[in-house]
Amino acid sequence: MIIFFKALIVVPITLLPILNPIAIAPIFLSMTGPLEPPLANRLAKRIALNCFFLLIGAIFVGSYVLDFFGISLPIVRVAGGVVVAMAGWKLLNDQGQDNLRNSVAASHGGTWSREELRKRSFYPFSFPLTVGPGTIAASVTLGTQMPHKPVDWIITGVASLLGVLLTSLVIYLCYRFARNMERMLGDVGAIVLLRLSAFILLCIGIEIGWAGVSDLLGDLKLR
């Protein structure tokens, strides 16, 4: 039971600070524009489901994929940090009305086709906006710490599955009620939160990249 609850708690505690869905929610709104509420709710469900499978795949299969291609975790962190930092920098330097929001509003007018909804729910919303390379690196790290004893592996695996489910539920709730958060904050508060979220995203990207660089420098010193 101790192994089960430990794994159940470790997964959300490790992933949620990196995912930071509360901070990403304003960015989600800026990219969806004046999307109809039922469609936005459906999009939030799809994003949460996509994130669930991405995290499960990273935890249970990620380490084997990296070994197959000969890619180390520090390299993943460096590349992920660059991607996340660039996304944060772009959002931080948007002038006036958010460009992404304007482009979405102009091209879709609040309605998306089912196929377009399915595509956009994965890219860019699920990956890399929500589950970015940094989150994948953290998930792969969790997977490498799974016990080798079959019974313990099964217990930890089930607990990790439930932990990812809880994490995905938090993502869904944050995106589902993002519009309510925007109404509560008002236009000025939403803009401030968006810029703050973009700055946090930039800082997270730099931190992820620096962690990868530090690991690579540590490997060079050992050699």
CSV table of C-alpha atoms in Angstrom, one decimal:
chain,number,residue,atom,x,y,z
A,1,MET,CA,0.0,0.0,0.0
A,2,ILE,CA,2.9,2.4,0.7
A,3,ILE,CA,4.3,1.8,-2.7
A,4,PHE,CA,0.9,2.4,-4.3
A,5,PHE,CA,0.2,5.7,-2.5
A,6,LYS,CA,3.7,6.9,-3.0
A,7,ALA,CA,3.5,6.4,-6.8
A,8,LEU,CA,0.0,7.9,-6.8
A,9,ILE,CA,1.1,11.1,-5.1
A,10,VAL,CA,4.5,11.4,-6.8
A,11,VAL,CA,3.1,11.5,-10.4
A,12,PRO,CA,0.8,14.6,-10.0
A,13,ILE,CA,3.3,16.4,-7.7
A,14,THR,CA,6.0,15.9,-10.3
A,15,LEU,CA,4.1,16.7,-13.4
A,16,LEU,CA,1.6,19.5,-12.4
A,17,PRO,CA,4.2,22.2,-11.6
A,18,ILE,CA,5.8,21.6,-15.0
A,19,LEU,CA,2.4,21.4,-16.8
A,20,ASN,CA,1.1,24.4,-14.9
A,21,PRO,CA,-2.4,24.3,-16.5
A,22,ILE,CA,-3.6,27.3,-14.5
A,23,ALA,CA,-1.0,29.5,-16.1
A,24,ILE,CA,-1.5,28.0,-19.5
A,25,ALA,CA,-5.3,28.5,-19.4
A,26,PRO,CA,-5.1,32.2,-20.5
A,27,ILE,CA,-2.9,31.1,-23.4
A,28,PHE,CA,-5.5,28.4,-24.3
A,29,LEU,CA,-8.1,31.2,-24.4
A,30,SER,CA,-6.0,33.5,-26.5
A,31,MET,CA,-5.4,30.7,-29.1
A,32,THR,CA,-9.1,29.6,-29.3
A,33,GLY,CA,-10.5,33.1,-29.6
A,34,PRO,CA,-14.3,33.5,-29.6
A,35,LEU,CA,-14.9,29.7,-29.8
A,36,GLU,CA,-18.5,28.6,-28.9
A,37,PRO,CA,-18.7,27.3,-25.3
A,38,PRO,CA,-19.9,23.7,-26.3
A,39,LEU,CA,-17.1,23.5,-28.8
A,40,ALA,CA,-14.6,24.8,-26.3
A,41,ASN,CA,-15.7,22.2,-23.7
A,42,ARG,CA,-15.3,19.5,-26.3
A,43,LEU,CA,-11.8,20.8,-27.1
A,44,ALA,CA,-10.9,20.7,-23.4
A,45,LYS,CA,-12.0,17.1,-23.2
A,46,ARG,CA,-9.9,16.1,-26.2
A,47,ILE,CA,-6.9,17.9,-24.9
A,48,ALA,CA,-7.1,16.2,-21.5
A,49,LEU,CA,-7.5,12.8,-23.3
A,50,ASN,CA,-4.6,13.5,-25.6
A,51,CYS,CA,-2.4,14.5,-22.6
A,52,PHE,CA,-3.4,11.4,-20.7
A,53,PHE,CA,-2.2,9.1,-23.5
A,54,LEU,CA,1.0,11.2,-24.0
A,55,LEU,CA,1.9,11.0,-20.4
A,56,ILE,CA,1.1,7.3,-20.2
A,57,GLY,CA,3.2,6.6,-23.2
A,58,ALA,CA,6.1,8.7,-21.9
A,59,ILE,CA,6.1,6.9,-18.5
A,60,PHE,CA,5.8,3.4,-19.8
A,61,VAL,CA,7.4,3.5,-23.2
A,62,GLY,CA,9.5,6.7,-23.3
A,63,SER,CA,12.7,5.2,-21.9
A,64,TYR,CA,12.7,2.4,-24.4
A,65,VAL,CA,12.2,4.8,-27.3
A,66,LEU,CA,15.1,7.0,-26.2
A,67,ASP,CA,17.3,4.0,-25.8
A,68,PHE,CA,16.4,2.8,-29.3
A,69,PHE,CA,17.3,6.1,-30.9
A,70,GLY,CA,20.3,6.7,-28.6
A,71,ILE,CA,18.9,9.9,-27.2
A,72,SER,CA,19.8,10.9,-23.7
A,73,LEU,CA,17.5,12.8,-21.2
A,74,PRO,CA,19.8,15.8,-21.1
A,75,ILE,CA,19.4,16.3,-24.8
A,76,VAL,CA,15.6,16.0,-24.5
A,77,ARG,CA,15.7,18.7,-21.8
A,78,VAL,CA,17.8,21.1,-23.8
A,79,ALA,CA,15.6,20.7,-26.9
A,80,GLY,CA,12.5,20.9,-24.9
A,81,GLY,CA,13.7,24.0,-23.0
A,82,VAL,CA,14.4,25.8,-26.3
A,83,VAL,CA,10.9,25.0,-27.7
A,84,VAL,CA,9.1,26.1,-24.5
A,85,ALA,CA,11.3,29.2,-24.1
A,86,MET,CA,10.6,30.3,-27.7
A,87,ALA,CA,6.8,29.8,-27.2
A,88,GLY,CA,7.0,32.0,-24.0
A,89,TRP,CA,9.1,34.7,-25.7
A,90,LYS,CA,6.7,34.9,-28.7
A,91,LEU,CA,3.6,35.3,-26.4
A,92,LEU,CA,5.5,37.7,-24.2
A,93,ASN,CA,6.3,40.1,-27.1
A,94,ASP,CA,2.8,40.1,-28.7
A,95,GLN,CA,1.7,43.8,-29.1
A,96,GLY,CA,-1.8,45.0,-28.6
A,97,GLN,CA,-4.4,42.3,-29.2
A,98,ASP,CA,-3.0,38.8,-29.2
A,99,ASN,CA,-2.1,37.8,-32.8
A,100,LEU,CA,-3.0,34.2,-32.3
A,101,ARG,CA,-6.4,35.2,-31.1
A,102,ASN,CA,-7.0,37.5,-34.0
A,103,SER,CA,-6.0,35.0,-36.6
A,104,VAL,CA,-8.3,32.3,-35.1
A,105,ALA,CA,-11.2,34.7,-34.9
A,106,ALA,CA,-10.7,35.9,-38.5
A,107,SER,CA,-10.4,32.4,-40.0
A,108,HIS,CA,-13.0,30.5,-38.0
A,109,GLY,CA,-15.5,33.0,-36.5
A,110,GLY,CA,-16.0,30.8,-33.4
A,111,THR,CA,-16.7,27.6,-35.2
A,112,TRP,CA,-14.3,24.7,-36.1
A,113,SER,CA,-15.0,21.6,-38.1
A,114,ARG,CA,-14.8,18.3,-36.4
A,115,GLU,CA,-11.6,17.3,-38.3
A,116,GLU,CA,-10.0,20.7,-37.5
A,117,LEU,CA,-11.0,20.3,-33.8
A,118,ARG,CA,-9.4,16.8,-33.7
A,119,LYS,CA,-6.2,18.1,-35.3
A,120,ARG,CA,-5.8,21.2,-33.2
A,121,SER,CA,-6.6,19.4,-30.0
A,122,PHE,CA,-3.3,17.6,-30.4
A,123,TYR,CA,-1.1,20.2,-32.0
A,124,PRO,CA,-0.5,22.8,-30.7
A,125,PHE,CA,-2.8,22.5,-27.6
A,126,SER,CA,-1.8,19.0,-26.3
A,127,PHE,CA,1.7,19.1,-27.6
A,128,PRO,CA,3.8,21.2,-27.1
A,129,LEU,CA,1.6,23.8,-25.3
A,130,THR,CA,0.4,21.6,-22.4
A,131,VAL,CA,2.5,18.4,-22.5
A,132,GLY,CA,5.8,19.9,-23.6
A,133,PRO,CA,9.2,18.3,-24.0
A,134,GLY,CA,10.0,19.2,-20.3
A,135,THR,CA,7.0,17.3,-19.1
A,136,ILE,CA,7.8,14.3,-21.4
A,137,ALA,CA,11.4,14.3,-20.0
A,138,ALA,CA,10.0,14.3,-16.4
A,139,SER,CA,7.5,11.5,-17.3
A,140,VAL,CA,10.3,9.4,-18.8
A,141,THR,CA,12.3,9.9,-15.7
A,142,LEU,CA,9.4,8.6,-13.6
A,143,GLY,CA,9.2,5.6,-15.9
A,144,THR,CA,12.9,4.8,-15.4
A,145,GLN,CA,12.3,4.7,-11.6
A,146,MET,CA,9.7,1.9,-11.9
A,147,PRO,CA,10.7,-1.1,-9.7
A,148,HIS,CA,11.9,-4.3,-11.5
A,149,LYS,CA,10.1,-6.7,-9.2
A,150,PRO,CA,6.9,-7.8,-11.1
A,151,VAL,CA,4.5,-7.4,-8.2
A,152,ASP,CA,5.9,-4.0,-7.3
A,153,TRP,CA,5.9,-3.0,-11.0
A,154,ILE,CA,2.2,-3.8,-11.4
A,155,ILE,CA,1.3,-1.9,-8.2
A,156,THR,CA,3.4,1.1,-9.2
A,157,GLY,CA,2.0,0.9,-12.7
A,158,VAL,CA,-1.6,1.0,-11.6
A,159,ALA,CA,-0.8,3.9,-9.2
A,160,SER,CA,1.0,5.8,-11.9
A,161,LEU,CA,-2.0,5.3,-14.2
A,162,LEU,CA,-4.3,6.8,-11.6
A,163,GLY,CA,-1.9,9.6,-11.0
A,164,VAL,CA,-1.9,10.5,-14.7
A,165,LEU,CA,-5.7,10.3,-14.7
A,166,LEU,CA,-5.8,12.8,-11.8
A,167,THR,CA,-3.3,15.1,-13.6
A,168,SER,CA,-5.4,14.9,-16.8
A,169,LEU,CA,-8.5,15.8,-14.8
A,170,VAL,CA,-6.8,18.9,-13.5
A,171,ILE,CA,-5.9,19.9,-17.1
A,172,TYR,CA,-9.5,19.4,-18.2
A,173,LEU,CA,-10.9,21.5,-15.3
A,174,CYS,CA,-8.5,24.3,-15.9
A,175,TYR,CA,-9.3,24.5,-19.6
A,176,ARG,CA,-13.0,23.8,-19.1
A,177,PHE,CA,-13.4,26.8,-16.7
A,178,ALA,CA,-10.8,29.0,-18.4
A,179,ARG,CA,-13.6,31.3,-19.7
A,180,ASN,CA,-15.0,31.7,-16.2
A,181,MET,CA,-11.6,32.7,-15.0
A,182,GLU,CA,-11.3,35.3,-17.7
A,183,ARG,CA,-14.7,36.8,-16.8
A,184,MET,CA,-13.7,36.9,-13.2
A,185,LEU,CA,-10.5,38.7,-13.9
A,186,GLY,CA,-11.8,41.0,-16.6
A,187,ASP,CA,-10.0,42.3,-19.7
A,188,VAL,CA,-7.1,43.9,-17.9
A,189,GLY,CA,-6.7,41.0,-15.4
A,190,ALA,CA,-6.7,38.5,-18.3
A,191,ILE,CA,-4.0,40.4,-20.2
A,192,VAL,CA,-1.9,40.6,-17.1
A,193,LEU,CA,-2.3,36.9,-16.4
A,194,LEU,CA,-1.5,36.1,-20.0
A,195,ARG,CA,1.7,38.1,-19.9
A,196,LEU,CA,2.6,36.6,-16.5
A,197,SER,CA,1.9,33.1,-17.9
A,198,ALA,CA,4.1,33.8,-20.9
A,199,PHE,CA,6.9,35.0,-18.7
A,200,ILE,CA,6.6,31.9,-16.5
A,201,LEU,CA,6.6,29.8,-19.6
A,202,LEU,CA,9.8,31.5,-20.7
A,203,CYS,CA,11.4,30.9,-17.3
A,204,ILE,CA,10.3,27.2,-17.3
A,205,GLY,CA,11.9,26.8,-20.7
A,206,ILE,CA,15.2,28.3,-19.6
A,207,GLU,CA,15.2,26.2,-16.4
A,208,ILE,CA,14.5,23.0,-18.4
A,209,GLY,CA,17.2,23.8,-20.9
A,210,TRP,CA,19.7,24.8,-18.2
A,211,ALA,CA,19.0,21.5,-16.4
A,212,GLY,CA,19.9,19.6,-19.6
A,213,VAL,CA,23.1,21.7,-20.1
A,214,SER,CA,24.1,21.1,-16.5
A,215,ASP,CA,23.7,17.4,-17.0
A,216,LEU,CA,25.8,17.5,-20.2
A,217,LEU,CA,28.5,19.5,-18.5
A,218,GLY,CA,28.5,17.1,-15.6
A,219,ASP,CA,29.0,14.2,-18.0
A,220,LEU,CA,32.0,16.0,-19.6
A,221,LYS,CA,33.6,16.6,-16.2
A,222,LEU,CA,33.3,12.9,-15.4
A,223,ARG,CA,35.0,12.0,-18.6
